[in-house]
């Protein structure tokens, strides 16, 4: 018995010492986040991955010493990027010659989107305090204290069931984190803007390179503003200039000057491109203005939350442990310091009020901060028009190729199916004419076969017409057509949202895109449930398709997703796919379109339905 008690005491001291290392891990991750704010994505990823072995060690020791098994909660790591046949690595509409940037980006998304990463951060913050409590607890209770510590470890580091709704405090803490992160990204943008402007003093050829590097940081701010607050900030930049083409004599002309190589003409075009783009100078102004405004919005709330949190720690953790130390925490605001439990109880409402007052406006301030950043970082009308023209140029060829392929498919189906049946029917009609006088019974049999063949031909022709343009789409609109498709799907599908009658080409594009996604979810994703959300607002049709399949969908591995991208590109639409290993898979499609001008009154369908 004494030996078991001494063993538990020794193990408790080891776990307490290991717990104190968590604060060093937290410091390492804070340094990695600071480097992330200046564009070094891999530093934050390395910091998060580097601290996971300590958590894994704690899980193993909890199983051995505390008799509490703690399973690993992490999502599977993303696979290595696959090179395509043309030698490029593809991510959406972006191509990369080498895979290292794409690999680190995927790992950053994988580890930062994993809910277990957030729990690891909370465990690293609170576990050292639990380790300090474990030392006297194991001296008093022995193995019982170890078992309680094992349950504490399992609650933090074990797998948790997915929760659809966060609590009040967690939601606002996340919003406060979004505020601080947006301010940090603005500081990183300012850190890139200052050396970029200095390039104009003497290193003008390097100015475009610095501008493009700064735009990557600004694009991160735009992307995260949408992910964190729902405020969409589109890229405002004018399309890049095309590469210089040689003249008939092999020289490259730029204005009245000829060049032997395309290097200088390309460099001059890029300099002219970034300098004439108003978005370049708007980014510079935004780097200064957003840094000041977002910091002024984030600092007061963060200060109140920190004051309230550290006030509670001072009152109920630090004061009992170190009574001889005068913290002077509450004296900063003119209140007396607590030396007794009754005084601490009286000051507790002050700390709680400061904590709540800091959290209360955090979601509203985060969204307002993103909306303010949108004022300078969003596109102007000229850049919108330039981007639209360039995108239409790029998608015109894809649309022509897709249309030609569709015409060939229809021709092949008509030739191999309906036409061959009609030829066979004509031959049987000739046989009926020859037999009707000499063998009426055989003529009747052939007439019956003709009736059956005509029915099958009509069915095949209807299916072909339905594949070109479903009748329900023309009669009832996109909303009801998608619901009819969901009813025919082998998956348990739910459709939510109401749509007016839209332009028929846009409705057909969205219909067949949703059909392809449902087919992929059933065939490749091994999904059982799928949800489809339909919405139309301000000339933009938005469709979200989410399934509970195994995930891992990749545009580089099949033609289905690329077909959807080409189909949407014809309408200047966008397609975004999120499919981590293990699921869920979420596809978002946005198609600019207008209401159907031929519809006398826009009709909407039922708001929701489960198939």
Tab-separated table of C-alpha atoms in Angstrom, residues 27-48 101 104-113 117 121 177-178 180-192 213-221 223-224 227-228:
chain	number	residue	atom	x	y	z
A	27	UNK	CA	4.954	30.838	-25.761
A	28	UNK	CA	6.355	29.024	-28.791
A	29	UNK	CA	2.934	29.096	-30.459
A	30	UNK	CA	2.566	32.804	-29.692
A	31	UNK	CA	5.880	33.467	-31.440
A	32	UNK	CA	4.692	31.384	-34.393
A	33	UNK	CA	1.463	33.400	-34.573
A	34	UNK	CA	3.445	36.662	-34.591
A	35	UNK	CA	5.500	35.310	-37.496
A	36	UNK	CA	2.250	34.283	-39.203
A	37	UNK	CA	1.099	37.914	-39.074
A	38	UNK	CA	4.093	38.902	-41.208
A	39	UNK	CA	3.462	36.177	-43.779
A	40	UNK	CA	5.488	33.211	-42.419
A	41	UNK	CA	2.676	30.649	-42.463
A	42	UNK	CA	4.963	27.662	-41.969
A	43	UNK	CA	6.269	29.047	-38.639
A	44	UNK	CA	2.851	28.861	-36.994
A	45	UNK	CA	2.224	25.415	-38.477
A	46	UNK	CA	5.566	24.137	-37.171
A	47	UNK	CA	4.833	25.584	-33.732
A	48	UNK	CA	1.454	23.840	-33.508
A	101	UNK	CA	3.840	26.330	-50.848
A	104	UNK	CA	2.355	24.162	-46.249
A	105	UNK	CA	-0.883	25.958	-47.030
A	106	UNK	CA	-2.833	22.699	-46.826
A	107	UNK	CA	-1.137	21.762	-43.561
A	108	UNK	CA	-1.908	25.198	-42.137
A	109	UNK	CA	-5.593	24.834	-43.057
A	110	UNK	CA	-5.623	21.281	-41.686
A	111	UNK	CA	-4.127	22.095	-38.296
A	112	UNK	CA	-5.807	25.481	-37.778
A	113	UNK	CA	-9.304	24.217	-38.711
A	117	UNK	CA	-6.048	22.395	-31.939
A	121	UNK	CA	-4.305	25.664	-26.712
A	177	UNK	CA	-9.814	36.688	-31.270
A	178	UNK	CA	-11.051	37.633	-34.732
A	180	UNK	CA	-7.241	40.984	-32.591
A	181	UNK	CA	-6.291	38.838	-35.587
A	182	UNK	CA	-7.699	41.356	-38.078
A	183	UNK	CA	-5.727	44.088	-36.351
A	184	UNK	CA	-2.622	41.882	-36.475
A	185	UNK	CA	-3.081	41.251	-40.190
A	186	UNK	CA	-3.409	45.012	-40.713
A	187	UNK	CA	-0.102	45.489	-38.903
A	188	UNK	CA	1.456	42.840	-41.172
A	189	UNK	CA	0.040	44.696	-44.180
A	190	UNK	CA	1.618	47.921	-42.916
A	191	UNK	CA	4.934	46.116	-42.401
A	192	UNK	CA	4.860	45.127	-46.083
A	213	UNK	CA	4.118	40.048	-51.975
A	214	UNK	CA	2.117	42.641	-50.059
A	215	UNK	CA	-1.047	41.628	-51.881
A	216	UNK	CA	-0.670	38.090	-50.560
A	217	UNK	CA	-0.901	39.451	-46.991
A	218	UNK	CA	-3.847	41.660	-47.943
A	219	UNK	CA	-5.589	38.712	-49.603
A	220	UNK	CA	-5.172	36.790	-46.344
A	221	UNK	CA	-6.974	39.602	-44.530
A	223	UNK	CA	-10.123	35.759	-46.908
A	224	UNK	CA	-10.103	35.598	-43.119
A	227	UNK	CA	-14.248	33.216	-42.772
A	228	UNK	CA	-14.417	34.975	-39.407
